[in-house]
């Protein structure tokens, strides 16, 4: 491996998705810092670079699922659909990279292999698989929450003779599935988007489902020029409304408990939400759907009724009806023709809950009872090592040789999801403990980058060398996360929100459960209160050499 010259910079930004691109722009262009971007992929896009499986698209409306930081950018860009498909989102992120000339600071195809804090130098030493060694005063990790796939657990996987594709790393040239016997494992958001498209292309599609999910209709359609014009005429107000709404989308606010109205009222309300599509049924209907089991049962049963209406074989419909978790307590997938897909002659649903997959064989799959399925192509849609996966794979070693993986062994700890005690000057954008999974990601990311850069500017203005949260503030934040989550139904579900999708991963609350406005108010309060909970200069180096650029 060719050793590149050692580099120095003010900030290393890791990732070129929504987080990294905005962070790099802000740090370089608005704060005048010397920034090196590192990205494992060959180009920008982050999750939208990798997840290019058939059917991949956003499920927050594109006018909201986009950057708000530059007025002209949001006025100039037009989305062709209400919910854009992956190619258009990737084109948008390419446009952003071009428009702000972001690529010139990135090293693409470069993965961070280790990161060690050097107390004496007051620098992170960042090593990459390209042989780069970079000394940086700050690191901003924009590494994503659902970016590292769950390790497949299937014996014999490598023995499969045919092509195997994963939704999270779909090939750039679309595979020809014509006439092929395709099997897919996984019915989360990725599987639910991919299955209808794969069914249209494959000779036969076998869906191996362990747990059914509640999914609601997406109701995608071409963008309405009048709606777009109205949004653009008023974009800053639209964004402000989004930031003040649960989920970061300006849905109407629910006003009543589901239990204080009549069954007819509920039916009308849920019908309206179902017709609107997206998260409307969850957010706009009633105030207590995510906190009261009985209230939740009403929307869960409504959804099961809709599934039964759409699937012709009653036995198949029952298999598709979730009964192990409350509606919306696992990340709600959105669907387009998903349930009708199971009415097709070329689609088979196999329940692998009572009869788990025992092994992948050269010719297909074998279940525990010995049943074999012959397959030409295998697709994995088995999910992600969410929240922590990207950070725990980067070999991060903080002050006094502490490994992040050890500090997080019982579950991630952080302050505001932004920083972890013992890891000075490392900012984790929408890291574990931040408001993110329940907050429209581009806005959550902008808020968090803005928080990180506010802290950073304060340091520069005041000559501080290091920052990290104090242990007490971090413990109090963990307590707040727990209290908030345990006041809801979320912790009961075996979801990636809780780390419960990965065997052996600690089952803990990984995110801030609450409205983005509350989280932002807390962060603003911390800043106004002289950065309450942060320690400056705790790990102050004896001497901090001035930053220079690469080389
Ligand atoms: O992953 P998942 P995903 N045997 O973890 C199954 C975002 N996203 O990639 O539930 C058999 O939800 C597993 O079964 P079970 C979004 O935030 C957004 O679909 O563990 N099955 C489950 O069915 C989303 O929530 C969009 O029993 C196994 C599936 O694999 C997040 O990414 C689109 C198994 C994994 O579902 C993750 O979604 C796509 C095994 N051993 C994704 N192991 C948008 O629309 C796992 N499974 C924006």
PDB file of N, CA and C and ligand atoms in Angstrom, residues 48 53 57-59 146 150 153-154 185-191 193 210-211 330-331 352 357 381-384 496 501, ligand 1:
ATOM      1  N   UNK A  48     -27.738   7.180   0.235  1.00  0.00           N
ATOM      2  CA  UNK A  48     -28.372   7.214  -1.095  1.00  0.00           C
ATOM      3  C   UNK A  48     -27.403   6.821  -2.202  1.00  0.00           C
ATOM      4  N   UNK A  53     -31.429  -0.157  -4.350  1.00  0.00           N
ATOM      5  CA  UNK A  53     -32.255  -1.318  -4.713  1.00  0.00           C
ATOM      6  C   UNK A  53     -33.552  -0.854  -5.391  1.00  0.00           C
ATOM      7  N   UNK A  57     -36.777   4.742  -2.138  1.00  0.00           N
ATOM      8  CA  UNK A  57     -37.162   6.166  -2.206  1.00  0.00           C
ATOM      9  C   UNK A  57     -37.389   6.685  -0.794  1.00  0.00           C
ATOM     10  N   UNK A  58     -37.411   7.994  -0.638  1.00  0.00           N
ATOM     11  CA  UNK A  58     -37.649   8.538   0.691  1.00  0.00           C
ATOM     12  C   UNK A  58     -39.134   8.425   1.036  1.00  0.00           C
ATOM     13  N   UNK A  59     -39.431   8.483   2.321  1.00  0.00           N
ATOM     14  CA  UNK A  59     -40.840   8.430   2.710  1.00  0.00           C
ATOM     15  C   UNK A  59     -41.247   9.625   3.568  1.00  0.00           C
ATOM     16  N   UNK A 146     -28.017   4.329   9.981  1.00  0.00           N
ATOM     17  CA  UNK A 146     -28.326   3.027   9.388  1.00  0.00           C
ATOM     18  C   UNK A 146     -27.429   2.866   8.164  1.00  0.00           C
ATOM     19  N   UNK A 150     -26.267  -5.165   9.197  1.00  0.00           N
ATOM     20  CA  UNK A 150     -26.230  -6.269  10.164  1.00  0.00           C
ATOM     21  C   UNK A 150     -25.466  -7.429   9.527  1.00  0.00           C
ATOM     22  N   UNK A 153     -26.592 -13.846   9.455  1.00  0.00           N
ATOM     23  CA  UNK A 153     -26.426 -14.901  10.474  1.00  0.00           C
ATOM     24  C   UNK A 153     -26.607 -16.290   9.886  1.00  0.00           C
ATOM     25  N   UNK A 154     -26.581 -16.402   8.582  1.00  0.00           N
ATOM     26  CA  UNK A 154     -27.000 -17.669   7.981  1.00  0.00           C
ATOM     27  C   UNK A 154     -25.815 -18.568   7.669  1.00  0.00           C
ATOM     28  N   UNK A 185     -34.852 -12.240   1.974  1.00  0.00           N
ATOM     29  CA  UNK A 185     -34.995 -12.360   3.429  1.00  0.00           C
ATOM     30  C   UNK A 185     -35.096 -10.950   3.990  1.00  0.00           C
ATOM     31  N   UNK A 186     -36.177 -10.683   4.727  1.00  0.00           N
ATOM     32  CA  UNK A 186     -36.309  -9.378   5.368  1.00  0.00           C
ATOM     33  C   UNK A 186     -37.527  -8.613   4.874  1.00  0.00           C
ATOM     34  N   UNK A 187     -38.350  -8.203   5.824  1.00  0.00           N
ATOM     35  CA  UNK A 187     -39.558  -7.441   5.485  1.00  0.00           C
ATOM     36  C   UNK A 187     -39.644  -6.179   6.343  1.00  0.00           C
ATOM     37  N   UNK A 188     -38.507  -5.484   6.476  1.00  0.00           N
ATOM     38  CA  UNK A 188     -38.505  -4.144   7.072  1.00  0.00           C
ATOM     39  C   UNK A 188     -38.753  -3.125   5.964  1.00  0.00           C
ATOM     40  N   UNK A 189     -38.381  -1.874   6.214  1.00  0.00           N
ATOM     41  CA  UNK A 189     -38.657  -0.811   5.229  1.00  0.00           C
ATOM     42  C   UNK A 189     -38.006  -1.108   3.883  1.00  0.00           C
ATOM     43  N   UNK A 190     -36.788  -1.666   3.907  1.00  0.00           N
ATOM     44  CA  UNK A 190     -36.097  -1.943   2.639  1.00  0.00           C
ATOM     45  C   UNK A 190     -36.822  -3.058   1.881  1.00  0.00           C
ATOM     46  N   UNK A 191     -37.102  -4.159   2.579  1.00  0.00           N
ATOM     47  CA  UNK A 191     -37.795  -5.273   1.937  1.00  0.00           C
ATOM     48  C   UNK A 191     -39.159  -4.849   1.404  1.00  0.00           C
ATOM     49  N   UNK A 193     -40.131  -1.983   0.382  1.00  0.00           N
ATOM     50  CA  UNK A 193     -40.002  -1.195  -0.859  1.00  0.00           C
ATOM     51  C   UNK A 193     -39.567  -2.082  -2.026  1.00  0.00           C
ATOM     52  N   UNK A 210     -39.814 -13.218   8.849  1.00  0.00           N
ATOM     53  CA  UNK A 210     -39.795 -13.673  10.246  1.00  0.00           C
ATOM     54  C   UNK A 210     -40.828 -12.910  11.068  1.00  0.00           C
ATOM     55  N   UNK A 211     -40.890 -11.583  10.846  1.00  0.00           N
ATOM     56  CA  UNK A 211     -41.835 -10.765  11.620  1.00  0.00           C
ATOM     57  C   UNK A 211     -42.524  -9.784  10.669  1.00  0.00           C
ATOM     58  N   UNK A 330     -42.008   0.204  15.946  1.00  0.00           N
ATOM     59  CA  UNK A 330     -40.864  -0.077  15.086  1.00  0.00           C
ATOM     60  C   UNK A 330     -40.962   0.962  13.986  1.00  0.00           C
ATOM     61  N   UNK A 331     -39.875   1.321  13.371  1.00  0.00           N
ATOM     62  CA  UNK A 331     -39.907   2.371  12.350  1.00  0.00           C
ATOM     63  C   UNK A 331     -40.922   1.957  11.270  1.00  0.00           C
ATOM     64  N   UNK A 352     -40.910 -17.744   8.423  1.00  0.00           N
ATOM     65  CA  UNK A 352     -39.739 -18.405   9.007  1.00  0.00           C
ATOM     66  C   UNK A 352     -39.628 -18.151  10.518  1.00  0.00           C
ATOM     67  N   UNK A 357     -34.782 -20.178   9.175  1.00  0.00           N
ATOM     68  CA  UNK A 357     -33.820 -20.544   8.131  1.00  0.00           C
ATOM     69  C   UNK A 357     -32.665 -21.256   8.832  1.00  0.00           C
ATOM     70  N   UNK A 381     -32.274  -8.343   2.851  1.00  0.00           N
ATOM     71  CA  UNK A 381     -32.779  -7.023   3.288  1.00  0.00           C
ATOM     72  C   UNK A 381     -32.898  -7.100   4.801  1.00  0.00           C
ATOM     73  N   UNK A 382     -31.780  -7.470   5.435  1.00  0.00           N
ATOM     74  CA  UNK A 382     -31.815  -7.878   6.836  1.00  0.00           C
ATOM     75  C   UNK A 382     -31.436  -6.778   7.823  1.00  0.00           C
ATOM     76  N   UNK A 383     -31.305  -5.559   7.340  1.00  0.00           N
ATOM     77  CA  UNK A 383     -31.197  -4.439   8.264  1.00  0.00           C
ATOM     78  C   UNK A 383     -29.781  -4.014   8.623  1.00  0.00           C
ATOM     79  N   UNK A 384     -29.698  -3.221   9.667  1.00  0.00           N
ATOM     80  CA  UNK A 384     -28.471  -2.489   9.981  1.00  0.00           C
ATOM     81  C   UNK A 384     -28.091  -2.611  11.458  1.00  0.00           C
ATOM     82  N   UNK A 496     -34.728  -1.897  15.869  1.00  0.00           N
ATOM     83  CA  UNK A 496     -33.367  -1.354  15.823  1.00  0.00           C
ATOM     84  C   UNK A 496     -33.256  -0.070  16.645  1.00  0.00           C
ATOM     85  N   UNK A 501     -32.414  -5.679  17.175  1.00  0.00           N
ATOM     86  CA  UNK A 501     -32.361  -6.489  15.937  1.00  0.00           C
ATOM     87  C   UNK A 501     -31.028  -7.216  15.787  1.00  0.00           C
TER      88      UNK A 501
HETATM   89  O1  LIG B   1     -34.065  -3.154   8.154  1.00  0.00           O
HETATM   90  P1  LIG B   1     -35.035  -3.679   9.307  1.00  0.00           P
HETATM   91  P2  LIG B   1     -34.429  -2.303   6.851  1.00  0.00           P
HETATM   92  N1  LIG B   1     -33.831 -14.330   9.752  1.00  0.00           N
HETATM   93  O2  LIG B   1     -34.152  -3.963  10.460  1.00  0.00           O
HETATM   94  C1  LIG B   1     -35.259  -9.519   8.932  1.00  0.00           C
HETATM   95  C2  LIG B   1     -34.385   2.966   7.002  1.00  0.00           C
HETATM   96  N2  LIG B   1     -34.957   2.820   5.665  1.00  0.00           N
HETATM   97  O3  LIG B   1     -33.206  -2.180   6.030  1.00  0.00           O
HETATM   98  O4  LIG B   1     -38.013  -8.256  12.333  1.00  0.00           O
HETATM   99  C3  LIG B   1     -34.931 -13.833   9.185  1.00  0.00           C
HETATM  100  O5  LIG B   1     -36.196  -2.795   9.489  1.00  0.00           O
HETATM  101  C4  LIG B   1     -35.962  -8.814  10.057  1.00  0.00           C
HETATM  102  O6  LIG B   1     -36.844  -9.697  10.703  1.00  0.00           O
HETATM  103  P3  LIG B   1     -37.149  -9.493  12.289  1.00  0.00           P
HETATM  104  C5  LIG B   1     -35.545   3.023   7.978  1.00  0.00           C
HETATM  105  O7  LIG B   1     -35.229   3.859   9.028  1.00  0.00           O
HETATM  106  C6  LIG B   1     -35.678   3.859   5.195  1.00  0.00           C
HETATM  107  O8  LIG B   1     -35.628  -2.815   6.182  1.00  0.00           O
HETATM  108  O9  LIG B   1     -35.821  -9.268  12.946  1.00  0.00           O
HETATM  109  N3  LIG B   1     -35.179 -12.532   9.026  1.00  0.00           N
HETATM  110  C7  LIG B   1     -36.652  -7.699   9.284  1.00  0.00           C
HETATM  111  O10 LIG B   1     -37.796  -8.155   8.645  1.00  0.00           O
HETATM  112  C8  LIG B   1     -35.646   1.584   8.372  1.00  0.00           C
HETATM  113  O11 LIG B   1     -36.372   1.326   9.536  1.00  0.00           O
HETATM  114  C9  LIG B   1     -36.277   3.761   3.980  1.00  0.00           C
HETATM  115  O12 LIG B   1     -37.798 -10.729  12.710  1.00  0.00           O
HETATM  116  C10 LIG B   1     -34.239 -11.690   9.458  1.00  0.00           C
HETATM  117  C11 LIG B   1     -35.606  -7.360   8.225  1.00  0.00           C
HETATM  118  O13 LIG B   1     -34.745  -8.477   8.107  1.00  0.00           O
HETATM  119  C12 LIG B   1     -34.202   1.201   8.452  1.00  0.00           C
HETATM  120  O14 LIG B   1     -33.609   1.840   7.334  1.00  0.00           O
HETATM  121  C13 LIG B   1     -36.177   2.606   3.240  1.00  0.00           C
HETATM  122  C14 LIG B   1     -33.043 -12.124  10.044  1.00  0.00           C
HETATM  123  C15 LIG B   1     -34.774  -6.159   8.607  1.00  0.00           C
HETATM  124  O15 LIG B   1     -35.598  -5.034   8.707  1.00  0.00           O
HETATM  125  C16 LIG B   1     -33.919  -0.272   8.400  1.00  0.00           C
HETATM  126  O16 LIG B   1     -34.788  -0.896   7.444  1.00  0.00           O
HETATM  127  C17 LIG B   1     -35.423   1.569   3.733  1.00  0.00           C
HETATM  128  C18 LIG B   1     -32.866 -13.523  10.189  1.00  0.00           C
HETATM  129  N4  LIG B   1     -31.770 -14.021  10.758  1.00  0.00           N
HETATM  130  C19 LIG B   1     -34.828   1.678   4.954  1.00  0.00           C
HETATM  131  N5  LIG B   1     -32.311 -11.027  10.367  1.00  0.00           N
HETATM  132  C20 LIG B   1     -37.072   4.914   3.490  1.00  0.00           C
HETATM  133  O17 LIG B   1     -38.134   4.753   3.010  1.00  0.00           O
HETATM  134  C21 LIG B   1     -33.013  -9.958   9.987  1.00  0.00           C
HETATM  135  N6  LIG B   1     -34.181 -10.352   9.435  1.00  0.00           N
HETATM  136  C22 LIG B   1     -36.551   6.263   3.666  1.00  0.00           C
END
